[in-house]
XYZ file of C-alpha atoms in Angstrom:
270
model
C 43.904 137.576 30.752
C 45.425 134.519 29.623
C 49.537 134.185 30.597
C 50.509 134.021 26.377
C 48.477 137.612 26.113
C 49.848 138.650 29.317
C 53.533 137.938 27.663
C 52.585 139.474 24.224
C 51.764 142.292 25.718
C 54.900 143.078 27.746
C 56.799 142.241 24.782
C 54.756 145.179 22.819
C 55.773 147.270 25.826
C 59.337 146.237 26.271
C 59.825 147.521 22.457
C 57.845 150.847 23.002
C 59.829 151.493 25.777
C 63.471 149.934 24.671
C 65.244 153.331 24.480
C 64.848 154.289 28.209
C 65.790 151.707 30.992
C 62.847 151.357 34.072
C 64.512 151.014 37.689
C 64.713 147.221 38.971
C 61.208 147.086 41.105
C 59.037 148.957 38.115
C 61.068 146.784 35.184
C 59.968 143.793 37.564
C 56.835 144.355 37.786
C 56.181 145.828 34.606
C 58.260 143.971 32.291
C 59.891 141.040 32.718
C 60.209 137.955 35.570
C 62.504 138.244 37.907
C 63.453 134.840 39.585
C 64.494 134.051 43.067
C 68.269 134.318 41.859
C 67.776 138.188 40.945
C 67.724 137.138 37.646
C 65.251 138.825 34.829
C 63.994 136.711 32.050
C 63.780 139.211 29.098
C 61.965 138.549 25.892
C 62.903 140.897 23.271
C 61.666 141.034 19.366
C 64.573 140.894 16.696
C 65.586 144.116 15.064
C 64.717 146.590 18.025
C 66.612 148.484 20.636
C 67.276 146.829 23.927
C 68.406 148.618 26.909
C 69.536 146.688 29.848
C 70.055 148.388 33.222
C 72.301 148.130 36.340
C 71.143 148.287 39.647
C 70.169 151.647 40.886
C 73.432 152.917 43.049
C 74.271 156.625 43.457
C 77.323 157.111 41.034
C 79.233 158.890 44.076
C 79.283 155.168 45.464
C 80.910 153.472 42.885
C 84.619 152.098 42.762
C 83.898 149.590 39.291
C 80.956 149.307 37.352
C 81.510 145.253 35.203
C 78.998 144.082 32.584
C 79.443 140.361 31.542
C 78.164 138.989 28.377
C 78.316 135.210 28.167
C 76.669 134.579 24.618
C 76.510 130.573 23.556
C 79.217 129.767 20.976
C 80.985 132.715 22.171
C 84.223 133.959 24.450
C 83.134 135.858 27.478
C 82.928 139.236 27.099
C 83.713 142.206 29.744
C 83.204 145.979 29.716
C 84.050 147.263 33.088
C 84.601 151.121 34.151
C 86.839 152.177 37.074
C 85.837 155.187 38.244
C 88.953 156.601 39.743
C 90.519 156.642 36.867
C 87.678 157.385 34.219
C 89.001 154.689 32.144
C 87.211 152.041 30.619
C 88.385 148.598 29.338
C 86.944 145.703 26.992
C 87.837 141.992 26.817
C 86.857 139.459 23.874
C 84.295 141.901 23.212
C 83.952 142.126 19.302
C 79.656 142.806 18.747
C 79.781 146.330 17.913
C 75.932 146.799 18.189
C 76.786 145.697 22.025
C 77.542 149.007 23.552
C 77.156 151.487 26.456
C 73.961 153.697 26.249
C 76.428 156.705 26.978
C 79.603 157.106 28.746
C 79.832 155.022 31.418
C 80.087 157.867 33.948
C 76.915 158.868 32.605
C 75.042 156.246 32.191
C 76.178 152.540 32.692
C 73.420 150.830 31.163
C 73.794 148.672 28.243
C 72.087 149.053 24.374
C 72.075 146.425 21.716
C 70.943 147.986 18.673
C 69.771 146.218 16.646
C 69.372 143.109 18.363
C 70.042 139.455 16.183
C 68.966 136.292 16.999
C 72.602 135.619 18.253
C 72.099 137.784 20.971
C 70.198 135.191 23.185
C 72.404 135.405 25.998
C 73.259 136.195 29.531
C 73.964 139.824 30.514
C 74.929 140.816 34.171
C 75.827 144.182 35.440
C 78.321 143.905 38.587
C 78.556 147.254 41.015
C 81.351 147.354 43.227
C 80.898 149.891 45.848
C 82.445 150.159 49.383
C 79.433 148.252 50.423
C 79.860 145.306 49.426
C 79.107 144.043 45.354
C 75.370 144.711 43.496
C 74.466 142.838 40.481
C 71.412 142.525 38.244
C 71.581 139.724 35.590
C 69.641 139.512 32.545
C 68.607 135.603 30.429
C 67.927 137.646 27.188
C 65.475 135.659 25.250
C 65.565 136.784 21.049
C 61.726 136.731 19.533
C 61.446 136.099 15.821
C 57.903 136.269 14.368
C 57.381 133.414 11.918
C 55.767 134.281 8.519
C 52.461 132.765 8.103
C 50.706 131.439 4.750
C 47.541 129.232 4.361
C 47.073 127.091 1.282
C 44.655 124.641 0.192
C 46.075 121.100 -1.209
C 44.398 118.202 -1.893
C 41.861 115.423 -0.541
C 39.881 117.768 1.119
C 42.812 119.356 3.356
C 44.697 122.710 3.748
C 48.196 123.487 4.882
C 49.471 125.948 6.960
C 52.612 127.067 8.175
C 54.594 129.132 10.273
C 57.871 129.990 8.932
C 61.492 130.054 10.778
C 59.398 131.655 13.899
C 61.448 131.826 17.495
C 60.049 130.080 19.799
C 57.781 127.577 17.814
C 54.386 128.934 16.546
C 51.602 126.750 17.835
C 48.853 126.230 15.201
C 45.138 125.601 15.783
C 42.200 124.507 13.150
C 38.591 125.580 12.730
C 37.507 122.685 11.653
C 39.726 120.621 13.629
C 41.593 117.749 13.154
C 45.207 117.975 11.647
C 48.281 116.598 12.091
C 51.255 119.411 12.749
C 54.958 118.875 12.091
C 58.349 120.880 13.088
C 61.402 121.776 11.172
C 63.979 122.944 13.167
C 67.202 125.917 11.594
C 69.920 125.599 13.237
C 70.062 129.742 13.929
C 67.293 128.255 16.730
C 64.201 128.905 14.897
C 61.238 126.505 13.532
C 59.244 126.274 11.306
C 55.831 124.821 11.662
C 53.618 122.888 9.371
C 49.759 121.997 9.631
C 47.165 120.141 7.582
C 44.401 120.153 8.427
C 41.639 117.610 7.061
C 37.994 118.110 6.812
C 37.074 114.767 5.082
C 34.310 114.621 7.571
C 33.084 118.205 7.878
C 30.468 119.894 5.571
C 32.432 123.142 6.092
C 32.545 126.257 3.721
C 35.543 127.774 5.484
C 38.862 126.377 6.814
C 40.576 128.717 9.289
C 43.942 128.270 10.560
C 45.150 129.951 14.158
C 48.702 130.851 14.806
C 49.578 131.606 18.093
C 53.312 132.790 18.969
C 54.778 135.564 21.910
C 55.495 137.831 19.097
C 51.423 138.161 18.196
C 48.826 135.745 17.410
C 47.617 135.314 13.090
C 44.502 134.083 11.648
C 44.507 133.048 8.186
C 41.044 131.335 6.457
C 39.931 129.823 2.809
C 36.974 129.752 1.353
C 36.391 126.464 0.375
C 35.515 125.896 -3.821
C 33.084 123.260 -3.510
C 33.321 122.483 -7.490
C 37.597 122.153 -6.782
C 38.453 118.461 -7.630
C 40.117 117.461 -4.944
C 40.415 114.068 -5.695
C 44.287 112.441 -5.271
C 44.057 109.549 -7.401
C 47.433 109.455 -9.476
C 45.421 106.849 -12.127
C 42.524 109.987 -12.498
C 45.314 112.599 -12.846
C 47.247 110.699 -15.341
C 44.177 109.945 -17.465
C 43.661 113.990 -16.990
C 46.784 114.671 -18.309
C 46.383 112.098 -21.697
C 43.039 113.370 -22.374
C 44.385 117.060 -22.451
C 47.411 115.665 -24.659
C 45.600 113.647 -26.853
C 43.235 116.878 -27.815
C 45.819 119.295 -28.018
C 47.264 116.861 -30.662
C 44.009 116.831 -32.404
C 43.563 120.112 -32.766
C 47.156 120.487 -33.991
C 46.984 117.671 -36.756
C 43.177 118.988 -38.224
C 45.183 122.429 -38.457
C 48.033 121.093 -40.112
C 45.332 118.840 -42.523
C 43.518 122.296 -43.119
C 46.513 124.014 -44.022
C 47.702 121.525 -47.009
C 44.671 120.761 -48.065
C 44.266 124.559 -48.731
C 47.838 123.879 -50.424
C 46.115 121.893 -52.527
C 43.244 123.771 -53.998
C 45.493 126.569 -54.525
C 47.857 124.815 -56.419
C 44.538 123.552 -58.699
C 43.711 126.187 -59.405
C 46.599 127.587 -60.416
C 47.120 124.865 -63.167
């Protein structure tokens, strides 16, 4: 299996599985990448529920449970939890779809619902305990699938496009031979643009392959092979008289028909 399906489909099963939090070997192995630091890399599609966990420490261990939320753009926020007391306390923390999953002394994982492409971000849970300080840290990575359309243009070439996608789409042509070009938002996504050009092909189909983490779109025309596809601006313009200069034909033998008819009528009424 190639890594992008590999990704894909943790994605699909990071957002099956976003309303219940795995423990920190099984969310490893099953659904993110942890690096040497103890950090997770964590993909996670726009518009679903995210549940990020803390380490796995018995709750009769803990003195302070911290999350930090360092969001670009963005004061730091804190939500921490002091156990003695049962009290909890927020700082520069305004996102209300940023929350604990439950009380803290329940639960002291953390939910965004629903998550926005502003939530790219680093999340770290902090455990104090009288052993010493665990943490678990999250790069939160916000997917955005790109709408997709295929058109044909002309001189023999097709366009296709990925639309305001997160990361980049990358776009592949059956024929091939295109030239591909990127327009970047500044919310962080990009949209893609591809022509392809089959001057040299004798093909009947054009197919156009998007490939992004989000899922991977295939999109084809059937080529018209009696479509003028000529560009020539002198050809269109004579197009464009020709089409005039009838249309004012047919207008002036109507309006000759008309008072001639005039005429006659008028003869005869004399």
């Amino acid at each position: 299996m190639s890594a992008s399906r590999l990704l894909i489909s943790i994605i699909i099963m990071v957002s099956a599985s976003s309303s219940s939090c795995m423990d920190g070997k099984q969310m490893t192995q099953n659904y993110s990448k942890m690096s040497a630091e103890g950090n997770i890399s964590q993909p996670v599609l726009m518009d679903t529920n995210a549940v990020l966990c803390c380490p796995p420490i018995e709750f009769r261990n803990l003195i302070v449970i911290v999350w930090e939320i360092i969001i670009r753009g963005q004061p730091s926020c804190t939500k921490a939890y002091r156990k003695e007391t049962n009290e909890t306390k927020e700082t520069n923390c305004t996102d209300e779809r940023i929350t604990w999953v439950s009380t803290p002394d329940q639960n002291s994982d953390l939910q965004i619902h629903p998550v926005a492409i502003t939530h790219d971000g680093y999340y770290r849970c902090i455990m104090a305990t009288p052993d010493g300080n665990f943490h678990r840290g999250y790069h939160l990575q916000v997917l955005v699938t790109p709408e997709v359309t295929l058109f044909q243009s002309r001189n023999r070439t097709a366009v296709c496009e990925a639309v305001a996608g997160k990361p980049a789409a990358q776009i592949s042509w059956i024929p091939e031979g295109f030239a591909t070009k990127h327009e970047y938002w500044g919310n962080g996504t990009v949209t893609v643009e591809s022509t392809c050009h089959w001057g040299g092909h004798n093909a009947s189909t054009v197919t156009c392959h998007v490939s992004h983490l989000t899922g991977n779109k295939s999109l084809y025309i059937k080529l018209n092979s009696g479509l003028r596809t000529s560009g020539s601006p002198a050809l269109d313009l004579l197009i464009i008289l020709y089409v005039k200069l009838s249309l004012f034909v047919v207008i002036l033998v109507t309006t000759g028909f008309v008072f001639f008819q005039r005429i006659n009528y008028v003869r005869k009424s004399l």
